[in-house]
Short mmCIF file of C-alpha atoms in Angstrom, two decimals:
data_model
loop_
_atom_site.label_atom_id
_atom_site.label_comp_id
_atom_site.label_asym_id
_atom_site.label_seq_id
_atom_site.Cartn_x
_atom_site.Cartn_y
_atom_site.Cartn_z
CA UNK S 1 -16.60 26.60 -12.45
CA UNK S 2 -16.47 26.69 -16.52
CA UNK S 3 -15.42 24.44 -19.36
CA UNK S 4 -14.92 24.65 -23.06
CA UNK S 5 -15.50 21.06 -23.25
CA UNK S 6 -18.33 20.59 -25.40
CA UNK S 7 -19.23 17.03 -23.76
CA UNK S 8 -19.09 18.48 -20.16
CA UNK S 9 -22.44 20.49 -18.95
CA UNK S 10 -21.76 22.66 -15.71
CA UNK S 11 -25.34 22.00 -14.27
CA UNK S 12 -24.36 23.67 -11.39
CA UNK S 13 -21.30 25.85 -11.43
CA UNK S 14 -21.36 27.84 -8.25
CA UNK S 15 -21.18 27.28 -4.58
CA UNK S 16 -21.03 30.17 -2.07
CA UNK S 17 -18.95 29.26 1.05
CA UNK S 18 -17.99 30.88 4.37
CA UNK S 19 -18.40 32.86 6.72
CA UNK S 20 -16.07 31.03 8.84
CA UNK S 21 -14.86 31.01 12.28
CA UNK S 22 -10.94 31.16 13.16
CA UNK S 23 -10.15 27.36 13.25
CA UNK S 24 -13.37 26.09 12.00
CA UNK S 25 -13.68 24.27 8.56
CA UNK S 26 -15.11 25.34 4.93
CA UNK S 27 -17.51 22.57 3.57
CA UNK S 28 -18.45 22.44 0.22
CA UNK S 29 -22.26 21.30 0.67
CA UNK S 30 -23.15 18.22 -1.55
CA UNK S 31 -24.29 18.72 -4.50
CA UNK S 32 -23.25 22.40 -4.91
CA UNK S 33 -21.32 21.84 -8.10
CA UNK S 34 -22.40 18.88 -10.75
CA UNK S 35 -20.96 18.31 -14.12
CA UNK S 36 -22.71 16.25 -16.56
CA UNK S 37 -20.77 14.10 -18.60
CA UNK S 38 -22.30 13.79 -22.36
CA UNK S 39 -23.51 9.69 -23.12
CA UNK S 40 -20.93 8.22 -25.59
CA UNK S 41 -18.30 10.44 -25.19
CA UNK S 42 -15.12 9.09 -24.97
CA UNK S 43 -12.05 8.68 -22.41
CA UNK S 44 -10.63 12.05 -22.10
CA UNK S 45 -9.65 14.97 -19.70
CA UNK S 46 -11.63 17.91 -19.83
CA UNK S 47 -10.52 21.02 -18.78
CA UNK S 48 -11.99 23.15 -16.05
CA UNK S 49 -11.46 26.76 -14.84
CA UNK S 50 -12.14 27.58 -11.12
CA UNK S 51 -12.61 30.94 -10.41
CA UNK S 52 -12.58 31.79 -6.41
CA UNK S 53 -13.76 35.47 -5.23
CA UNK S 54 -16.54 37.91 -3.63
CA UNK S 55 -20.03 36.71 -4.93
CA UNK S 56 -20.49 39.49 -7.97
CA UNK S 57 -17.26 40.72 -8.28
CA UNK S 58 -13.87 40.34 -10.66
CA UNK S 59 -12.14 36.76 -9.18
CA UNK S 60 -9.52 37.03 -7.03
CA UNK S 61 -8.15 33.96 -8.51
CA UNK S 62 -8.20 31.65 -11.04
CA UNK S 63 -6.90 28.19 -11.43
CA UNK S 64 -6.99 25.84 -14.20
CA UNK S 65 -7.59 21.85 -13.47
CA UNK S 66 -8.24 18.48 -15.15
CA UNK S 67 -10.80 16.34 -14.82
CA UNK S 68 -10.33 12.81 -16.20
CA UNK S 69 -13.50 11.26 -18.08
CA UNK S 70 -13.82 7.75 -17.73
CA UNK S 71 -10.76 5.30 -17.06
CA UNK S 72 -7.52 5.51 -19.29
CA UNK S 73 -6.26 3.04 -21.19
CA UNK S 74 -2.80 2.81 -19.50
CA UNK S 75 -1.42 3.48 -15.52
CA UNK S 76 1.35 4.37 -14.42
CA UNK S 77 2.26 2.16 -11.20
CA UNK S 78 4.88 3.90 -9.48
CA UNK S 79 6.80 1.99 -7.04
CA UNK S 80 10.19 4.12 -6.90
CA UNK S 81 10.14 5.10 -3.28
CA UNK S 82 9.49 8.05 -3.58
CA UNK S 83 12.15 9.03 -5.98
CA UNK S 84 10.08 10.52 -8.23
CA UNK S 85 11.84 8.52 -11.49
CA UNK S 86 8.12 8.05 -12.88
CA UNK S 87 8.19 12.17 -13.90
CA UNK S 88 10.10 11.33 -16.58
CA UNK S 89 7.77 8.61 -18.18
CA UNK S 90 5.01 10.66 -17.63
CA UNK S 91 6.75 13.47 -19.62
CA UNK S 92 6.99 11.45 -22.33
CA UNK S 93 3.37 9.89 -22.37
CA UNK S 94 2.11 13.75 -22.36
CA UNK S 95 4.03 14.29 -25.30
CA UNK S 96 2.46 11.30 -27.03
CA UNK S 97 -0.99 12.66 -26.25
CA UNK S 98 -1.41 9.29 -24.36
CA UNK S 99 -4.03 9.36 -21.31
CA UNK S 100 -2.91 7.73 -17.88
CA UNK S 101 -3.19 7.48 -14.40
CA UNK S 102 -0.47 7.36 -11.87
CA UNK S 103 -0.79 4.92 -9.08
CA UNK S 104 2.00 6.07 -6.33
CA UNK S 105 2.46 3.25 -4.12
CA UNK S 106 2.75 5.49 -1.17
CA UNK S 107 0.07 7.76 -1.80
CA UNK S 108 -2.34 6.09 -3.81
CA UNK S 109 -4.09 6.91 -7.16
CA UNK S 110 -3.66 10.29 -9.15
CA UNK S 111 -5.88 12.04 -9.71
CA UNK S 112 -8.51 10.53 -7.42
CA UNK S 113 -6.09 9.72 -4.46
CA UNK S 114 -6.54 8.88 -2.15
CA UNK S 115 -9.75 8.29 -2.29
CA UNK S 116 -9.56 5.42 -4.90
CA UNK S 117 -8.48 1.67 -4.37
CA UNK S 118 -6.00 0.12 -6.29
CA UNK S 119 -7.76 -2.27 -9.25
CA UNK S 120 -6.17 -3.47 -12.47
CA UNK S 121 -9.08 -4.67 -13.79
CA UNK S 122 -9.84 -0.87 -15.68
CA UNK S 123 -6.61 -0.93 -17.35
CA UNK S 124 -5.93 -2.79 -20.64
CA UNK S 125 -1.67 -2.42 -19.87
CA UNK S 126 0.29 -1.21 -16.90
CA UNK S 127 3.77 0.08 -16.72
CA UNK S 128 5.76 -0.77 -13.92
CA UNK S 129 8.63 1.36 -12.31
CA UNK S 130 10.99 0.90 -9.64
CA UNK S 131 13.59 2.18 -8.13
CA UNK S 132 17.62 0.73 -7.41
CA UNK S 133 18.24 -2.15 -5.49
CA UNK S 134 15.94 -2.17 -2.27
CA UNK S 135 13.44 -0.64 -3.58
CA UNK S 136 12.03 -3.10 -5.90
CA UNK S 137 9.67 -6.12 -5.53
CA UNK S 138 8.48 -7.60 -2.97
CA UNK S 139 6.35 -10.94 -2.20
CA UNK S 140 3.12 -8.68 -2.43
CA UNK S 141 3.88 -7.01 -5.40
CA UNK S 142 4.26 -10.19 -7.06
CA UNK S 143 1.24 -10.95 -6.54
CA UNK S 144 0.02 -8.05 -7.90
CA UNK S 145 1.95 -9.05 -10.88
CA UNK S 146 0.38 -11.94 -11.45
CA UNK S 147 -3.15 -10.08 -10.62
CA UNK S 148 -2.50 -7.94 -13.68
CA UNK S 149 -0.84 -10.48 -15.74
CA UNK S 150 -3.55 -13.68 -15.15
CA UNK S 151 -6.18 -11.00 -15.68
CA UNK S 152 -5.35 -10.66 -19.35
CA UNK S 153 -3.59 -6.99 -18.66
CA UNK S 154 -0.24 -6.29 -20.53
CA UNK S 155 2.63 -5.31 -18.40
CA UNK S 156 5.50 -3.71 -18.46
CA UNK S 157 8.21 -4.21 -15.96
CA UNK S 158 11.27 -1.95 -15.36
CA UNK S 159 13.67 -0.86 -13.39
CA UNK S 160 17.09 -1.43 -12.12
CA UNK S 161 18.27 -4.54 -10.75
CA UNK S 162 14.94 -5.87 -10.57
CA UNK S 163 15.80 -9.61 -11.81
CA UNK S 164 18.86 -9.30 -9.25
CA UNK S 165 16.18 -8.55 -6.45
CA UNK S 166 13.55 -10.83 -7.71
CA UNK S 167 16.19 -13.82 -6.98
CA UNK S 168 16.28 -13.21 -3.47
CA UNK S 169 13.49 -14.86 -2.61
CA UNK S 170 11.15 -17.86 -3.44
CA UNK S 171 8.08 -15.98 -4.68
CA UNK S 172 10.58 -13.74 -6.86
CA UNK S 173 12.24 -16.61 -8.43
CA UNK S 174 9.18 -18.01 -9.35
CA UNK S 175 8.10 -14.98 -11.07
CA UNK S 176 11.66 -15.01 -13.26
CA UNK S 177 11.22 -18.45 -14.13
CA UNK S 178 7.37 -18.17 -15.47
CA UNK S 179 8.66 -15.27 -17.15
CA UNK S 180 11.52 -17.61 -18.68
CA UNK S 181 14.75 -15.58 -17.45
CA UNK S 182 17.17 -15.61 -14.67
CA UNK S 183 19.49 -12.62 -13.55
CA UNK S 184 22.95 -13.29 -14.64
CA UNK S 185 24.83 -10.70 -13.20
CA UNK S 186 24.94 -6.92 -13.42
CA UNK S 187 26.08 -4.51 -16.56
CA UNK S 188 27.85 -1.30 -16.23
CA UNK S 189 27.56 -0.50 -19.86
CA UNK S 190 24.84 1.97 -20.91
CA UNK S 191 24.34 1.83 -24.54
CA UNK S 192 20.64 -0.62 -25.45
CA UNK S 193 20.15 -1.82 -28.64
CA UNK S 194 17.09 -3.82 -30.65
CA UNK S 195 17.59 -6.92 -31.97
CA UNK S 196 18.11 -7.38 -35.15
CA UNK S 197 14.85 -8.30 -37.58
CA UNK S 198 12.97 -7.90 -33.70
CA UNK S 199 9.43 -6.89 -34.61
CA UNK S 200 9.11 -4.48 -31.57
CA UNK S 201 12.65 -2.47 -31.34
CA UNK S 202 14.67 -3.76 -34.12
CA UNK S 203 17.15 -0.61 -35.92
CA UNK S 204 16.89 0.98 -32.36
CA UNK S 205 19.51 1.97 -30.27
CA UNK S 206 19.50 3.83 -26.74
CA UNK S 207 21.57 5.34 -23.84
CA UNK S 208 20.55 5.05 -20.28
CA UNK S 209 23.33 6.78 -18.53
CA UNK S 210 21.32 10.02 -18.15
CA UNK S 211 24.86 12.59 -17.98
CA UNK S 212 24.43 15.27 -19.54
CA UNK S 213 20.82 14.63 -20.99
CA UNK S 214 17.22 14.49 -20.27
CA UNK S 215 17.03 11.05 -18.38
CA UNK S 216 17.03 9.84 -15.41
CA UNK S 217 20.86 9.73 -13.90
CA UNK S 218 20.33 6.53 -11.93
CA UNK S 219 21.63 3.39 -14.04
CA UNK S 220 24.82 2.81 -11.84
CA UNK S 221 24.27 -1.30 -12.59
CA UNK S 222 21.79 -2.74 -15.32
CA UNK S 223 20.38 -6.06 -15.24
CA UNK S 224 21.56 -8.92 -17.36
CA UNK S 225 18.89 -11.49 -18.61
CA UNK S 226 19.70 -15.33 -18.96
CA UNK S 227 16.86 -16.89 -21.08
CA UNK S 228 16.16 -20.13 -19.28
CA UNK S 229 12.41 -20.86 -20.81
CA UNK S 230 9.95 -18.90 -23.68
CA UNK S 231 10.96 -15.39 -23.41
CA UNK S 232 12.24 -13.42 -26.83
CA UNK S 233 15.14 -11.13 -26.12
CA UNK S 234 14.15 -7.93 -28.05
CA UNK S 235 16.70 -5.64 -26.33
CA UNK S 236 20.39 -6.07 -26.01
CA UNK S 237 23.62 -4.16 -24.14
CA UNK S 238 26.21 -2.86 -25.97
CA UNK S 239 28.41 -6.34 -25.03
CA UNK S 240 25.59 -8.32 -26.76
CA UNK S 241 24.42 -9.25 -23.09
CA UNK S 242 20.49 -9.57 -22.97
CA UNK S 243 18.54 -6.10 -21.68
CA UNK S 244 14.97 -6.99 -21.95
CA UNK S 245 12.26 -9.79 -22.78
CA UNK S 246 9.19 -9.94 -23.94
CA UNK S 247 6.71 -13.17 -23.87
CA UNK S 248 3.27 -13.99 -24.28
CA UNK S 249 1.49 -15.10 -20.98
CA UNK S 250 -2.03 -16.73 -21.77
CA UNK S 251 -3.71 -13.57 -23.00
CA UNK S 252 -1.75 -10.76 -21.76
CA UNK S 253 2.07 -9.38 -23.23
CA UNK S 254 4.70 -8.94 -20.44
CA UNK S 255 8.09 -6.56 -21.57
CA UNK S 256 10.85 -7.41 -19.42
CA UNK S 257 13.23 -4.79 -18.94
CA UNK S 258 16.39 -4.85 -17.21
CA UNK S 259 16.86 -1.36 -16.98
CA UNK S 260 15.00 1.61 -15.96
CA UNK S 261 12.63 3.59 -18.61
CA UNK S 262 13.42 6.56 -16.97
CA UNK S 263 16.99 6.60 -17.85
CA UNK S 264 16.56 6.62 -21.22
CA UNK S 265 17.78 9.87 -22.62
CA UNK S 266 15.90 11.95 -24.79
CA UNK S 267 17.91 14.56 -26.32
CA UNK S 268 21.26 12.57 -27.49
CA UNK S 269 20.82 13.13 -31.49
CA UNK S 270 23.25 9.96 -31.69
CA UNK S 271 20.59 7.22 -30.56
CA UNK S 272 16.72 7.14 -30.23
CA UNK S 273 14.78 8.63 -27.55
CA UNK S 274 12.82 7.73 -24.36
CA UNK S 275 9.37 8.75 -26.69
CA UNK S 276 10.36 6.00 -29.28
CA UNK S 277 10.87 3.46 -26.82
CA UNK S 278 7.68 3.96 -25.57
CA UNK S 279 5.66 4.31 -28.85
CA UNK S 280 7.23 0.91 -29.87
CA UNK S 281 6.91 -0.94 -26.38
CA UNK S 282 3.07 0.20 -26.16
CA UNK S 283 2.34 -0.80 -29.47
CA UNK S 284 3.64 -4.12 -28.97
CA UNK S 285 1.66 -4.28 -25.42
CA UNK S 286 -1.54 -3.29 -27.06
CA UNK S 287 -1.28 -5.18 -30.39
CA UNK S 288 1.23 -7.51 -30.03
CA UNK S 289 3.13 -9.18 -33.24
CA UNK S 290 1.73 -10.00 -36.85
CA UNK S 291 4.06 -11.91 -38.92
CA UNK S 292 6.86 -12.20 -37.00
CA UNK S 293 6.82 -15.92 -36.94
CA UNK S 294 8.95 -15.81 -40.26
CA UNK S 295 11.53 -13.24 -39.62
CA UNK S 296 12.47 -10.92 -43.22
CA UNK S 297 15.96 -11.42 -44.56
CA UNK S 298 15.61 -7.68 -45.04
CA UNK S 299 14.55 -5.20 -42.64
CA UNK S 300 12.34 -2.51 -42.89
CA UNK S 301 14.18 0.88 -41.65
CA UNK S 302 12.37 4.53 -42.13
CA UNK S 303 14.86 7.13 -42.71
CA UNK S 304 12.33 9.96 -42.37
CA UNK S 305 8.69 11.00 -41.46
CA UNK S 306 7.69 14.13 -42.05
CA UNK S 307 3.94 14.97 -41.43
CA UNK S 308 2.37 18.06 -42.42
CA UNK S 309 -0.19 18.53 -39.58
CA UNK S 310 -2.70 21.08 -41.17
CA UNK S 311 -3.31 19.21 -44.42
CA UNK S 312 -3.74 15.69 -43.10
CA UNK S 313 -0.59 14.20 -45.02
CA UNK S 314 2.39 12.31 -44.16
CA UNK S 315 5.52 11.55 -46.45
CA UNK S 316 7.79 8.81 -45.63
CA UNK S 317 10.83 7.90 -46.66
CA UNK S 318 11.69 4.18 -46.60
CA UNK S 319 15.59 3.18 -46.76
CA UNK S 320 15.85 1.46 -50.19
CA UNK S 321 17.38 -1.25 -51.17
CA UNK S 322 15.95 -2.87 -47.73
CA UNK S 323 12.48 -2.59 -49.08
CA UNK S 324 11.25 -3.68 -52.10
CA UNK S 325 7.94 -5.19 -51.63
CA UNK S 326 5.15 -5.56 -50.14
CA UNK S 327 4.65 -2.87 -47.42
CA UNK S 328 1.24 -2.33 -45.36
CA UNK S 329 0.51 1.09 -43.52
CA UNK S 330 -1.73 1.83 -40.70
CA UNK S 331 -2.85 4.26 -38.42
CA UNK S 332 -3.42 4.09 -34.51
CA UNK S 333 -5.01 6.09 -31.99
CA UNK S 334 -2.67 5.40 -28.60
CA UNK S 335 -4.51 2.94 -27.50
CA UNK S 336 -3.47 0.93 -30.26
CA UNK S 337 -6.87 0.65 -32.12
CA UNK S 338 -6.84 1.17 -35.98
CA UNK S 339 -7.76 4.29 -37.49
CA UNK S 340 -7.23 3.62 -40.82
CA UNK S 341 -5.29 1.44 -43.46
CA UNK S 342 -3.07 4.29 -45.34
CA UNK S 343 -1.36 1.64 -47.31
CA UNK S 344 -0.98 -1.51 -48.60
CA UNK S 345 0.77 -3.46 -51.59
CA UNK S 346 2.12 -6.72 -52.43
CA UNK S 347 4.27 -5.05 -54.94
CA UNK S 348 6.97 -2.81 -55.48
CA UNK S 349 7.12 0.55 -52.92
CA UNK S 350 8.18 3.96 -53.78
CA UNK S 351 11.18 5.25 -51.80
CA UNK S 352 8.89 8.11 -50.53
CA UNK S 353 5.42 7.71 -49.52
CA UNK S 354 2.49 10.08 -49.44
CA UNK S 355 -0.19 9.04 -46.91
CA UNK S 356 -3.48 10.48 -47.10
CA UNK S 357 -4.65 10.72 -43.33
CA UNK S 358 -8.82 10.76 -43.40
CA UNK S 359 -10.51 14.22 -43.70
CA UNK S 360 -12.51 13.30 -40.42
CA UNK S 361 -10.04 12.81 -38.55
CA UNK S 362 -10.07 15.00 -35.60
CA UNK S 363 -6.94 16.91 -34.08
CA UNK S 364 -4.51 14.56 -31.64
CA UNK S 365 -1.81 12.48 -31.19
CA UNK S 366 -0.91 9.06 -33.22
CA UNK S 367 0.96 6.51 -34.33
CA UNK S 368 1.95 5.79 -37.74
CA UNK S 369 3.16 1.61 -38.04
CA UNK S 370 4.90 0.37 -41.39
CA UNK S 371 4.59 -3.48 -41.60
CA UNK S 372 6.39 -5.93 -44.30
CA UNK S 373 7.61 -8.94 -44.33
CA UNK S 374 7.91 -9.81 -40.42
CA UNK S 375 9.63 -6.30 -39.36
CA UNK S 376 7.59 -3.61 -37.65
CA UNK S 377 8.21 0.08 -37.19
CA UNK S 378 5.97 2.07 -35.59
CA UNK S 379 6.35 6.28 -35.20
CA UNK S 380 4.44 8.33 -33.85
CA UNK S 381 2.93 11.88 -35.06
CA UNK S 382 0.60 14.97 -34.43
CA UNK S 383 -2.50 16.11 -36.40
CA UNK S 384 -3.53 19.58 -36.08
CA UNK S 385 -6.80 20.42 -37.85
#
């Protein structure tokens, strides 16, 4: 076993196995391979190379794994069935550079299943996915729910016709009316947009129906939200018919969404992509909303971000007239913790920016959030040193 991770130490890389007997067992003995994980170092996976052959000789194969260090910020809980809609989320959280784990509610936890038990503590936000109709939640689940949510986690729920199967039963309609919505029938429509002057997904717009593009092809009915208590509609349908929630529940953030994450295609140049959604829906988990209290009568709107990723500098373009003061940059790692302030004025703001991104700063994945006056847009980019 090898690694070019410089915070793993192979103590002891090699463990000689076998003979063995036709229908008799290999055991790895205990303690034949250890790893040392450097103190401080932080979340991460670490690659390893496992090389299996004749003691002394060339390997008669190789294979290349994983191996997660420490607890990620974010899981996955998949709860599809079996369907395997959560392949698409995970697709897009890879290309984010965002570190997960998957918790398949038939198999367990990935990577460690199924040797590890389910606990939410570990996880600062979880993202839910179901499946259709039948597949969604039950009374247990919504208890887990309110595990994750009354421990101070952040959660987001989706799938479809979850609110239509959460008001089937007492426990379920409970859940919809702490969250402050009711279902109010289903929507055939696919296009999403964001609210207007919505800190979280406002100048967004997205297609779920999945035909001919990279999403999930199984929106065949879409939940429509009634507001009946706190909740903030942040996502609409096409026919103006509310998509998804979001609220504030003691410490945590719950996103509700009325349609599945999946679906959302990611190669329509006409309307933004699953990876947006998700860079503006975590960000609004993690950090939740500055300013928004007093919504801008203008609305800040990025027309362009183009980062050059071996000098360490971003240029922005910002969609004048909408902006003409007062503007506040930042950086974030993906779990939503500030890098750096790249910005910051009370006064007037150049149509294009130039952002200096900190000579230290190591090779990853980020996200770049513009703030002003109440509106929030948050992109994300790639740093290559």
């Amino acid at each position: 076993l090898t690694t070019t991770d410089p915070d793993l130490t192979i103590v002891d890389g090699e463990a000689m196995l076998g003979p063995v007997t036709i229908g008799g067992e290999v055991v790895c003995p205990p303690e034949s391979i250890r790893i040392h994980v450097a103190t401080g170092t932080e979340n991460h996976r670490a690659p390893l190379r496992l090389a299996i052959g004749p003691a002394g000789e060339t390997p008669a194969q190789l294979f290349d794994i994983t191996l997660q260090i420490g607890t990620p910020p974010l899981l996955v809980f998949d709860d599809d069935d079996g369907q395997d809609r959560e392949a698409y989320v995970a697709a897009t959280l890879d290309s984010l550079g965002m570190l997960y784990d998957v918790w398949d509610d038939g198999l367990g936890l990935f990577p460690a299943y199924p040797l590890a038990e389910l606990d939410f503590d570990p996880y600062d936000a979880v993202l839910w996915l179901t499946g259709d109709v039948g597949n969604t939640l039950d009374e247990a689940d919504v208890a887990r729910v309110h595990a994750i949510l009354d421990g101070g986690g952040h959660l987001l729920l989706s799938g479809q016709d979850v609110a239509e199967s959460l008001g089937t039963f007492s426990e379920g309609q409970a859940l919809l009316a702490e969250v402050g919505i009711a279902w109010d029938g289903r929507e055939n429509l696919s296009g999403i947009f964001g609210v207007e002057a919505d800190p979280v997904f406002d100048g967004l717009k997205f297609a779920t129906s999945g035909y001919g593009f990279d999403g999930a092809n199984n929106q065949t009915s879409r939940d429509r939200l009634q507001v009946t208590g706190d909740a903030e509609v942040c996502l609409t349908y096409q026919t103006g018919h509310p998509a998804a929630v979001r609220r504030e529940w003691g410490d945590a953030r719950v996103l509700f969404v009325g349609f599945g994450v999946e679906a959302v295609v990611d190669n329509n140049p006409s309307v933004n992509t699953r990876r947006e959604f998700l860079a503006a829906a975590l960000d609004y988990l993690v950090n939740g909303i500055t300013g928004a209290e007093v919504p801008s009568p203008t609305v800040l709107r990025i027309t362009g971000l183009w980062p050059n990723p071996t000098t360490g500098e971003i240029r922005a373009a910002l969609a004048t007239p909408s902006l003409r003061s007062g503007l506040r940059v930042v950086l974030l790692d993906l779990a939503g913790r500030q890098v750096d302030e790249l910005f910051d004025t009370e006064g007037l703001v150049p149509p294009v920016l130039s952002l200096r991104l900190p000579d230290a700063m190591p090779s990853g994945a980020y996200l770049v959030r513009f703030e002003t006056q109440g509106s929030r847009t948050t992109l994300p980019v790639t740093v290559i040193r």
